[in-house]
Each structure stands twice: as C-alpha cells, then as structure tokens.
Amino acid sequence: QVQLVESGGGLVQDGGSLRLSCVASGSRFAINAVNWYRQAPGKSRELVASINNGGLANYADSVKGRFTISRDDALNTVTAYLQMNSLKPEDTDVYYCNAYYIKTMSGSGHDLWGQGTQVTVSS
C-alpha cells in the first residue's frame, strides 16, 4: 500500500516563503506526475503546479515566477516539494498533494491524495 503524507504549511506574512513537502512511500509502485492543488472553502480545487517523472513542471498563471515544484525519486519513496516565495494573502488555502500511481506487480492504477495542509498569508 502506498501512503502520501504532506507537511510544511503554516502562517507567514505577506511576501514571506514556505516550503511544502509530500512523501509517497510504499513498495513496488511507480508515479508519473505529482500535483499540488489548493482549495478555499466554498471554491473548487485549483491545480497549482505539477511535475512529471522527467522533471517537466507546469504552473498555474497565478503562481508562475513565485512557486517552484521539484521532486526526488528514491527506492520506494517519491518526495515532492512546493517552494512558495513572495506569498500573497490570496495564496491562503488548504494545499493538497496528489499522485496517480501504478502498482508494478498488478498494473492497477490508484489516485492518491494527501491530507491537506493549511497555508495562511497575513497582510
């Protein structure tokens, strides 16, 4: 079984920085893309950034130039980071890590979500 655990949220002032981490661990699995989403109460979930296993990253227009997604792939573990700089109050949301993984033995696919981490930017 593969687990996904997030960490790194918190409270920061306008213009500050935070780094979120997302660790996928288990055995015999493969992950292509890792995604970071965010969601405010009453709003739909927004894709913030994604990175595939070749290191190709994509960003929402609202975070380009401020956020950087990266990943480290090791045996039985994939760790993704979201470095958030020049944070603004409108970046305040719950941030979720998401990954779709394939069990290498069975070939079955599974969509996995982290528990969410609160990011609050004060003005």
mmCIF file of N, CA and C in Angstrom:
data_model
loop_
_atom_site.group_PDB
_atom_site.id
_atom_site.type_symbol
_atom_site.label_atom_id
_atom_site.label_comp_id
_atom_site.label_asym_id
_atom_site.label_seq_id
_atom_site.Cartn_x
_atom_site.Cartn_y
_atom_site.Cartn_z
ATOM 1 N N GLN A 1 0.845 -1.190 0.000
ATOM 2 C CA GLN A 1 0.000 0.000 0.000
ATOM 3 C C GLN A 1 0.883 1.244 0.000
ATOM 4 N N VAL A 2 0.478 2.229 -0.782
ATOM 5 C CA VAL A 2 1.245 3.471 -0.882
ATOM 6 C C VAL A 2 0.566 4.541 -0.036
ATOM 7 N N GLN A 3 1.353 5.253 0.713
ATOM 8 C CA GLN A 3 0.829 6.346 1.527
ATOM 9 C C GLN A 3 1.409 7.666 1.059
ATOM 10 N N LEU A 4 0.650 8.739 1.284
ATOM 11 C CA LEU A 4 1.045 10.085 0.884
ATOM 12 C C LEU A 4 0.893 10.984 2.106
ATOM 13 N N VAL A 5 1.972 11.598 2.533
ATOM 14 C CA VAL A 5 1.945 12.440 3.722
ATOM 15 C C VAL A 5 2.508 13.812 3.393
ATOM 16 N N GLU A 6 1.749 14.829 3.753
ATOM 17 C CA GLU A 6 2.163 16.212 3.496
ATOM 18 C C GLU A 6 2.648 16.865 4.781
ATOM 19 N N SER A 7 3.464 17.897 4.609
ATOM 20 C CA SER A 7 3.888 18.711 5.740
ATOM 21 C C SER A 7 4.354 20.066 5.225
ATOM 22 N N GLY A 8 4.493 21.012 6.143
ATOM 23 C CA GLY A 8 5.126 22.276 5.794
ATOM 24 C C GLY A 8 4.250 23.504 5.748
ATOM 25 N N GLY A 9 2.955 23.349 5.956
ATOM 26 C CA GLY A 9 2.104 24.531 5.947
ATOM 27 C C GLY A 9 2.323 25.387 7.183
ATOM 28 N N GLY A 10 1.619 26.517 7.234
ATOM 29 C CA GLY A 10 1.739 27.392 8.386
ATOM 30 C C GLY A 10 1.283 28.800 8.103
ATOM 31 N N LEU A 11 1.641 29.682 9.021
ATOM 32 C CA LEU A 11 1.277 31.098 8.926
ATOM 33 C C LEU A 11 2.521 31.906 8.570
ATOM 34 N N VAL A 12 2.379 32.766 7.576
ATOM 35 C CA VAL A 12 3.506 33.590 7.139
ATOM 36 C C VAL A 12 2.972 34.959 6.747
ATOM 37 N N GLN A 13 3.828 35.958 6.816
ATOM 38 C CA GLN A 13 3.414 37.306 6.432
ATOM 39 C C GLN A 13 3.496 37.492 4.924
ATOM 40 N N ASP A 14 2.769 38.478 4.470
ATOM 41 C CA ASP A 14 2.789 38.875 3.058
ATOM 42 C C ASP A 14 4.244 39.047 2.595
ATOM 43 N N GLY A 15 4.593 38.374 1.489
ATOM 44 C CA GLY A 15 5.951 38.440 0.978
ATOM 45 C C GLY A 15 6.869 37.355 1.486
ATOM 46 N N GLY A 16 6.402 36.564 2.419
ATOM 47 C CA GLY A 16 7.211 35.505 3.002
ATOM 48 C C GLY A 16 7.263 34.251 2.152
ATOM 49 N N SER A 17 7.908 33.218 2.708
ATOM 50 C CA SER A 17 8.106 31.961 1.985
ATOM 51 C C SER A 17 7.731 30.770 2.857
ATOM 52 N N LEU A 18 7.315 29.715 2.206
ATOM 53 C CA LEU A 18 7.064 28.428 2.842
ATOM 54 C C LEU A 18 7.451 27.333 1.859
ATOM 55 N N ARG A 19 7.809 26.184 2.407
ATOM 56 C CA ARG A 19 8.048 25.018 1.554
ATOM 57 C C ARG A 19 7.183 23.868 2.041
ATOM 58 N N LEU A 20 6.385 23.340 1.119
ATOM 59 C CA LEU A 20 5.558 22.171 1.394
ATOM 60 C C LEU A 20 6.276 20.920 0.909
ATOM 61 N N SER A 21 6.074 19.836 1.648
ATOM 62 C CA SER A 21 6.647 18.544 1.266
ATOM 63 C C SER A 21 5.546 17.510 1.166
ATOM 64 N N CYS A 22 5.764 16.552 0.294
ATOM 65 C CA CYS A 22 4.797 15.481 0.068
ATOM 66 C C CYS A 22 5.613 14.210 -0.149
ATOM 67 N N VAL A 23 5.428 13.226 0.721
ATOM 68 C CA VAL A 23 6.200 11.992 0.632
ATOM 69 C C VAL A 23 5.272 10.829 0.318
ATOM 70 N N ALA A 24 5.524 10.175 -0.802
ATOM 71 C CA ALA A 24 4.811 8.957 -1.173
ATOM 72 C C ALA A 24 5.728 7.779 -0.888
ATOM 73 N N SER A 25 5.265 6.842 -0.082
ATOM 74 C CA SER A 25 6.112 5.715 0.284
ATOM 75 C C SER A 25 5.323 4.425 0.199
ATOM 76 N N GLY A 26 6.012 3.369 -0.127
ATOM 77 C CA GLY A 26 5.384 2.065 -0.241
ATOM 78 C C GLY A 26 6.339 1.127 -0.938
ATOM 79 N N SER A 27 5.797 0.108 -1.559
ATOM 80 C CA SER A 27 6.657 -0.820 -2.278
ATOM 81 C C SER A 27 6.065 -1.127 -3.642
ATOM 82 N N ARG A 28 6.962 -1.345 -4.596
ATOM 83 C CA ARG A 28 6.581 -1.770 -5.939
ATOM 84 C C ARG A 28 5.526 -0.861 -6.563
ATOM 85 N N PHE A 29 5.830 0.425 -6.665
ATOM 86 C CA PHE A 29 4.906 1.340 -7.310
ATOM 87 C C PHE A 29 5.689 2.314 -8.185
ATOM 88 N N ALA A 30 4.974 2.923 -9.088
ATOM 89 C CA ALA A 30 5.574 3.916 -9.969
ATOM 90 C C ALA A 30 4.635 5.100 -10.074
ATOM 91 N N ILE A 31 5.187 6.282 -9.973
ATOM 92 C CA ILE A 31 4.403 7.512 -10.068
ATOM 93 C C ILE A 31 4.899 8.310 -11.262
ATOM 94 N N ASN A 32 3.988 8.783 -12.076
ATOM 95 C CA ASN A 32 4.364 9.692 -13.150
ATOM 96 C C ASN A 32 4.304 11.113 -12.613
ATOM 97 N N ALA A 33 3.143 11.720 -12.673
ATOM 98 C CA ALA A 33 3.049 13.114 -12.253
ATOM 99 C C ALA A 33 2.683 13.235 -10.776
ATOM 100 N N VAL A 34 3.254 14.234 -10.131
ATOM 101 C CA VAL A 34 2.837 14.658 -8.801
ATOM 102 C C VAL A 34 2.282 16.072 -8.934
ATOM 103 N N ASN A 35 1.153 16.292 -8.320
ATOM 104 C CA ASN A 35 0.459 17.576 -8.458
ATOM 105 C C ASN A 35 0.227 18.220 -7.100
ATOM 106 N N TRP A 36 0.243 19.523 -7.096
ATOM 107 C CA TRP A 36 -0.193 20.289 -5.919
ATOM 108 C C TRP A 36 -1.449 21.067 -6.299
ATOM 109 N N TYR A 37 -2.496 20.898 -5.491
ATOM 110 C CA TYR A 37 -3.739 21.626 -5.659
ATOM 111 C C TYR A 37 -3.936 22.503 -4.425
ATOM 112 N N ARG A 38 -4.841 23.469 -4.556
ATOM 113 C CA ARG A 38 -5.266 24.231 -3.396
ATOM 114 C C ARG A 38 -6.763 24.481 -3.496
ATOM 115 N N GLN A 39 -7.350 24.668 -2.317
ATOM 116 C CA GLN A 39 -8.795 24.838 -2.274
ATOM 117 C C GLN A 39 -9.175 25.713 -1.092
ATOM 118 N N ALA A 40 -9.997 26.723 -1.363
ATOM 119 C CA ALA A 40 -10.559 27.567 -0.327
ATOM 120 C C ALA A 40 -11.975 27.093 -0.044
ATOM 121 N N PRO A 41 -12.500 27.366 1.148
ATOM 122 C CA PRO A 41 -13.866 26.946 1.477
ATOM 123 C C PRO A 41 -14.876 27.471 0.461
ATOM 124 N N GLY A 42 -15.719 26.601 -0.030
ATOM 125 C CA GLY A 42 -16.756 27.001 -0.967
ATOM 126 C C GLY A 42 -16.296 27.158 -2.396
ATOM 127 N N LYS A 43 -15.025 26.886 -2.656
ATOM 128 C CA LYS A 43 -14.489 27.028 -4.018
ATOM 129 C C LYS A 43 -14.008 25.685 -4.529
ATOM 130 N N SER A 44 -13.879 25.601 -5.845
ATOM 131 C CA SER A 44 -13.388 24.360 -6.445
ATOM 132 C C SER A 44 -11.875 24.254 -6.260
ATOM 133 N N ARG A 45 -11.380 23.034 -6.340
ATOM 134 C CA ARG A 45 -9.954 22.791 -6.165
ATOM 135 C C ARG A 45 -9.205 23.276 -7.406
ATOM 136 N N GLU A 46 -8.104 23.973 -7.181
ATOM 137 C CA GLU A 46 -7.326 24.575 -8.268
ATOM 138 C C GLU A 46 -5.975 23.877 -8.379
ATOM 139 N N LEU A 47 -5.594 23.496 -9.599
ATOM 140 C CA LEU A 47 -4.266 22.920 -9.825
ATOM 141 C C LEU A 47 -3.236 24.047 -9.777
ATOM 142 N N VAL A 48 -2.275 23.923 -8.876
ATOM 143 C CA VAL A 48 -1.267 24.959 -8.693
ATOM 144 C C VAL A 48 -0.008 24.642 -9.506
ATOM 145 N N ALA A 49 0.462 23.397 -9.397
ATOM 146 C CA ALA A 49 1.697 23.017 -10.076
ATOM 147 C C ALA A 49 1.728 21.505 -10.233
ATOM 148 N N SER A 50 2.443 21.038 -11.246
ATOM 149 C CA SER A 50 2.616 19.607 -11.453
ATOM 150 C C SER A 50 4.009 19.351 -11.994
ATOM 151 N N ILE A 51 4.497 18.140 -11.753
ATOM 152 C CA ILE A 51 5.807 17.752 -12.252
ATOM 153 C C ILE A 51 5.759 16.283 -12.625
ATOM 154 N N ASN A 52 6.285 15.931 -13.798
ATOM 155 C CA ASN A 52 6.268 14.525 -14.198
ATOM 156 C C ASN A 52 7.594 13.857 -13.836
ATOM 157 N N ASN A 53 7.721 12.572 -14.143
ATOM 158 C CA ASN A 53 8.915 11.861 -13.697
ATOM 159 C C ASN A 53 10.150 12.197 -14.523
ATOM 160 N N GLY A 54 9.960 13.032 -15.550
ATOM 161 C CA GLY A 54 11.109 13.541 -16.283
ATOM 162 C C GLY A 54 11.549 14.908 -15.793
ATOM 163 N N GLY A 55 10.827 15.435 -14.801
ATOM 164 C CA GLY A 55 11.178 16.739 -14.241
ATOM 165 C C GLY A 55 10.515 17.921 -14.918
ATOM 166 N N LEU A 56 9.613 17.650 -15.857
ATOM 167 C CA LEU A 56 8.924 18.741 -16.548
ATOM 168 C C LEU A 56 7.847 19.291 -15.634
ATOM 169 N N ALA A 57 7.889 20.605 -15.384
ATOM 170 C CA ALA A 57 6.967 21.248 -14.461
ATOM 171 C C ALA A 57 6.027 22.197 -15.189
ATOM 172 N N ASN A 58 4.819 22.308 -14.638
ATOM 173 C CA ASN A 58 3.848 23.274 -15.138
ATOM 174 C C ASN A 58 3.220 23.999 -13.955
ATOM 175 N N TYR A 59 2.839 25.250 -14.196
ATOM 176 C CA TYR A 59 2.322 26.084 -13.118
ATOM 177 C C TYR A 59 1.064 26.819 -13.552
ATOM 178 N N ALA A 60 0.205 27.092 -12.578
ATOM 179 C CA ALA A 60 -0.907 27.997 -12.808
ATOM 180 C C ALA A 60 -0.344 29.399 -13.026
ATOM 181 N N ASP A 61 -1.033 30.179 -13.844
ATOM 182 C CA ASP A 61 -0.550 31.539 -14.131
ATOM 183 C C ASP A 61 -0.397 32.361 -12.860
ATOM 184 N N SER A 62 -1.260 32.105 -11.886
ATOM 185 C CA SER A 62 -1.269 32.904 -10.667
ATOM 186 C C SER A 62 -0.026 32.701 -9.802
ATOM 187 N N VAL A 63 0.730 31.628 -10.042
ATOM 188 C CA VAL A 63 1.890 31.352 -9.201
ATOM 189 C C VAL A 63 3.201 31.331 -9.986
ATOM 190 N N LYS A 64 3.147 31.482 -11.289
ATOM 191 C CA LYS A 64 4.369 31.451 -12.098
ATOM 192 C C LYS A 64 5.354 32.517 -11.633
ATOM 193 N N GLY A 65 6.605 32.107 -11.509
ATOM 194 C CA GLY A 65 7.643 33.030 -11.072
ATOM 195 C C GLY A 65 7.767 33.142 -9.563
ATOM 196 N N ARG A 66 6.807 32.583 -8.826
ATOM 197 C CA ARG A 66 6.846 32.643 -7.369
ATOM 198 C C ARG A 66 6.982 31.261 -6.733
ATOM 199 N N PHE A 67 6.351 30.256 -7.331
ATOM 200 C CA PHE A 67 6.355 28.890 -6.800
ATOM 201 C C PHE A 67 7.257 28.020 -7.662
ATOM 202 N N THR A 68 7.916 27.054 -7.013
ATOM 203 C CA THR A 68 8.738 26.086 -7.721
ATOM 204 C C THR A 68 8.433 24.694 -7.198
ATOM 205 N N ILE A 69 8.103 23.793 -8.122
ATOM 206 C CA ILE A 69 7.854 22.406 -7.754
ATOM 207 C C ILE A 69 9.082 21.577 -8.110
ATOM 208 N N SER A 70 9.413 20.615 -7.270
ATOM 209 C CA SER A 70 10.540 19.731 -7.539
ATOM 210 C C SER A 70 10.240 18.366 -6.937
ATOM 211 N N ARG A 71 11.064 17.377 -7.285
ATOM 212 C CA ARG A 71 10.849 16.043 -6.738
ATOM 213 C C ARG A 71 12.151 15.287 -6.654
ATOM 214 N N ASP A 72 12.196 14.354 -5.704
ATOM 215 C CA ASP A 72 13.309 13.424 -5.538
ATOM 216 C C ASP A 72 12.733 12.028 -5.563
ATOM 217 N N ASP A 73 13.228 11.194 -6.475
ATOM 218 C CA ASP A 73 12.767 9.812 -6.573
ATOM 219 C C ASP A 73 13.841 8.886 -6.017
ATOM 220 N N ALA A 74 13.462 8.096 -5.031
ATOM 221 C CA ALA A 74 14.376 7.121 -4.445
ATOM 222 C C ALA A 74 13.666 5.773 -4.398
ATOM 223 N N LEU A 75 14.396 4.764 -3.988
ATOM 224 C CA LEU A 75 13.794 3.436 -3.890
ATOM 225 C C LEU A 75 12.650 3.472 -2.895
ATOM 226 N N ASN A 76 11.452 3.119 -3.368
ATOM 227 C CA ASN A 76 10.238 3.031 -2.546
ATOM 228 C C ASN A 76 9.738 4.360 -1.999
ATOM 229 N N THR A 77 10.317 5.485 -2.443
ATOM 230 C CA THR A 77 9.884 6.782 -1.946
ATOM 231 C C THR A 77 9.977 7.835 -3.043
ATOM 232 N N VAL A 78 8.931 8.638 -3.148
ATOM 233 C CA VAL A 78 8.956 9.807 -4.018
ATOM 234 C C VAL A 78 8.604 11.002 -3.149
ATOM 235 N N THR A 79 9.464 12.002 -3.152
ATOM 236 C CA THR A 79 9.227 13.205 -2.367
ATOM 237 C C THR A 79 9.080 14.389 -3.314
ATOM 238 N N ALA A 80 7.996 15.105 -3.158
ATOM 239 C CA ALA A 80 7.759 16.301 -3.963
ATOM 240 C C ALA A 80 7.739 17.518 -3.050
ATOM 241 N N TYR A 81 8.256 18.624 -3.563
ATOM 242 C CA TYR A 81 8.306 19.867 -2.804
ATOM 243 C C TYR A 81 7.602 20.973 -3.581
ATOM 244 N N LEU A 82 7.032 21.886 -2.840
ATOM 245 C CA LEU A 82 6.497 23.104 -3.439
ATOM 246 C C LEU A 82 7.101 24.274 -2.665
ATOM 247 N N GLN A 83 8.081 24.930 -3.267
ATOM 248 C CA GLN A 83 8.687 26.112 -2.673
ATOM 249 C C GLN A 83 7.859 27.318 -3.065
ATOM 250 N N MET A 84 7.339 28.007 -2.070
ATOM 251 C CA MET A 84 6.453 29.140 -2.321
ATOM 252 C C MET A 84 7.112 30.413 -1.810
ATOM 253 N N ASN A 85 7.447 31.299 -2.718
ATOM 254 C CA ASN A 85 8.068 32.578 -2.380
ATOM 255 C C ASN A 85 7.130 33.734 -2.713
ATOM 256 N N SER A 86 7.442 34.890 -2.167
ATOM 257 C CA SER A 86 6.631 36.090 -2.426
ATOM 258 C C SER A 86 5.151 35.807 -2.213
ATOM 259 N N LEU A 87 4.840 35.171 -1.120
ATOM 260 C CA LEU A 87 3.459 34.777 -0.849
ATOM 261 C C LEU A 87 2.572 35.997 -0.660
ATOM 262 N N LYS A 88 1.325 35.823 -1.086
ATOM 263 C CA LYS A 88 0.329 36.887 -1.011
ATOM 264 C C LYS A 88 -0.863 36.389 -0.193
ATOM 265 N N PRO A 89 -1.644 37.292 0.368
ATOM 266 C CA PRO A 89 -2.837 36.848 1.123
ATOM 267 C C PRO A 89 -3.771 35.975 0.281
ATOM 268 N N GLU A 90 -3.843 36.230 -1.011
ATOM 269 C CA GLU A 90 -4.725 35.412 -1.859
ATOM 270 C C GLU A 90 -4.199 34.001 -2.081
ATOM 271 N N ASP A 91 -2.992 33.695 -1.614
ATOM 272 C CA ASP A 91 -2.482 32.328 -1.650
ATOM 273 C C ASP A 91 -2.978 31.499 -0.471
ATOM 274 N N THR A 92 -3.692 32.130 0.447
ATOM 275 C CA THR A 92 -4.222 31.424 1.603
ATOM 276 C C THR A 92 -5.229 30.370 1.161
ATOM 277 N N ASP A 93 -4.961 29.124 1.502
ATOM 278 C CA ASP A 93 -5.787 27.992 1.091
ATOM 279 C C ASP A 93 -5.316 26.751 1.838
ATOM 280 N N VAL A 94 -6.058 25.671 1.673
ATOM 281 C CA VAL A 94 -5.563 24.353 2.037
ATOM 282 C C VAL A 94 -4.907 23.754 0.784
ATOM 283 N N TYR A 95 -3.692 23.305 0.936
ATOM 284 C CA TYR A 95 -2.929 22.752 -0.185
ATOM 285 C C TYR A 95 -2.898 21.227 -0.082
ATOM 286 N N TYR A 96 -3.152 20.586 -1.231
ATOM 287 C CA TYR A 96 -3.223 19.126 -1.294
ATOM 288 C C TYR A 96 -2.210 18.593 -2.305
ATOM 289 N N CYS A 97 -1.535 17.549 -1.918
ATOM 290 C CA CYS A 97 -0.671 16.821 -2.825
ATOM 291 C C CYS A 97 -1.475 15.676 -3.444
ATOM 292 N N ASN A 98 -1.221 15.415 -4.705
ATOM 293 C CA ASN A 98 -1.941 14.357 -5.431
ATOM 294 C C ASN A 98 -0.983 13.606 -6.339
ATOM 295 N N ALA A 99 -1.163 12.302 -6.392
ATOM 296 C CA ALA A 99 -0.351 11.495 -7.307
ATOM 297 C C ALA A 99 -1.160 10.302 -7.771
ATOM 298 N N TYR A 100 -0.935 9.909 -8.996
ATOM 299 C CA TYR A 100 -1.545 8.687 -9.535
ATOM 300 C C TYR A 100 -0.426 7.671 -9.655
ATOM 301 N N TYR A 101 -0.607 6.531 -8.971
ATOM 302 C CA TYR A 101 0.468 5.560 -9.005
ATOM 303 C C TYR A 101 -0.001 4.238 -9.590
ATOM 304 N N ILE A 102 0.947 3.502 -10.125
ATOM 305 C CA ILE A 102 0.702 2.179 -10.702
ATOM 306 C C ILE A 102 1.418 1.145 -9.850
ATOM 307 N N LYS A 103 0.697 0.117 -9.429
ATOM 308 C CA LYS A 103 1.342 -0.992 -8.753
ATOM 309 C C LYS A 103 2.034 -1.838 -9.806
ATOM 310 N N THR A 104 3.335 -1.979 -9.679
ATOM 311 C CA THR A 104 4.101 -2.602 -10.754
ATOM 312 C C THR A 104 3.802 -4.085 -10.912
ATOM 313 N N MET A 105 3.357 -4.754 -9.856
ATOM 314 C CA MET A 105 3.055 -6.185 -9.970
ATOM 315 C C MET A 105 1.733 -6.424 -10.675
ATOM 316 N N SER A 106 0.696 -5.674 -10.294
ATOM 317 C CA SER A 106 -0.641 -5.909 -10.829
ATOM 318 C C SER A 106 -0.973 -5.013 -12.014
ATOM 319 N N GLY A 107 -0.305 -3.894 -12.132
ATOM 320 C CA GLY A 107 -0.624 -2.921 -13.165
ATOM 321 C C GLY A 107 -1.826 -2.057 -12.822
ATOM 322 N N SER A 108 -2.376 -2.207 -11.639
ATOM 323 C CA SER A 108 -3.556 -1.420 -11.257
ATOM 324 C C SER A 108 -3.149 0.012 -10.934
ATOM 325 N N GLY A 109 -4.037 0.941 -11.279
ATOM 326 C CA GLY A 109 -3.774 2.353 -11.032
ATOM 327 C C GLY A 109 -4.605 2.872 -9.874
ATOM 328 N N HIS A 110 -4.047 3.843 -9.150
ATOM 329 C CA HIS A 110 -4.720 4.374 -7.971
ATOM 330 C C HIS A 110 -4.450 5.875 -7.865
ATOM 331 N N ASP A 111 -5.487 6.607 -7.550
ATOM 332 C CA ASP A 111 -5.365 8.047 -7.344
ATOM 333 C C ASP A 111 -5.207 8.296 -5.850
ATOM 334 N N LEU A 112 -4.199 9.042 -5.478
ATOM 335 C CA LEU A 112 -3.859 9.216 -4.075
ATOM 336 C C LEU A 112 -3.815 10.701 -3.723
ATOM 337 N N TRP A 113 -4.398 11.035 -2.570
ATOM 338 C CA TRP A 113 -4.415 12.418 -2.106
ATOM 339 C C TRP A 113 -3.820 12.515 -0.710
ATOM 340 N N GLY A 114 -3.099 13.590 -0.472
ATOM 341 C CA GLY A 114 -2.637 13.875 0.867
ATOM 342 C C GLY A 114 -3.762 14.419 1.721
ATOM 343 N N GLN A 115 -3.476 14.610 2.991
ATOM 344 C CA GLN A 115 -4.488 15.030 3.946
ATOM 345 C C GLN A 115 -4.759 16.529 3.892
ATOM 346 N N GLY A 116 -3.912 17.260 3.204
ATOM 347 C CA GLY A 116 -4.080 18.710 3.113
ATOM 348 C C GLY A 116 -3.294 19.419 4.196
ATOM 349 N N THR A 117 -2.762 20.570 3.846
ATOM 350 C CA THR A 117 -2.033 21.381 4.825
ATOM 351 C C THR A 117 -2.421 22.848 4.627
ATOM 352 N N GLN A 118 -2.703 23.522 5.722
ATOM 353 C CA GLN A 118 -3.184 24.904 5.664
ATOM 354 C C GLN A 118 -2.016 25.866 5.475
ATOM 355 N N VAL A 119 -2.182 26.746 4.502
ATOM 356 C CA VAL A 119 -1.245 27.853 4.295
ATOM 357 C C VAL A 119 -2.018 29.146 4.498
ATOM 358 N N THR A 120 -1.553 29.978 5.405
ATOM 359 C CA THR A 120 -2.211 31.249 5.688
ATOM 360 C C THR A 120 -1.199 32.377 5.551
ATOM 361 N N VAL A 121 -1.541 33.356 4.711
ATOM 362 C CA VAL A 121 -0.663 34.504 4.480
ATOM 363 C C VAL A 121 -1.359 35.741 5.015
ATOM 364 N N SER A 122 -0.757 36.369 5.995
ATOM 365 C CA SER A 122 -1.369 37.544 6.610
ATOM 366 C C SER A 122 -0.871 38.824 5.930
ATOM 367 N N SER A 123 -1.768 39.793 5.860
ATOM 368 C CA SER A 123 -1.410 41.057 5.194
ATOM 369 C C SER A 123 -0.817 42.039 6.181
#
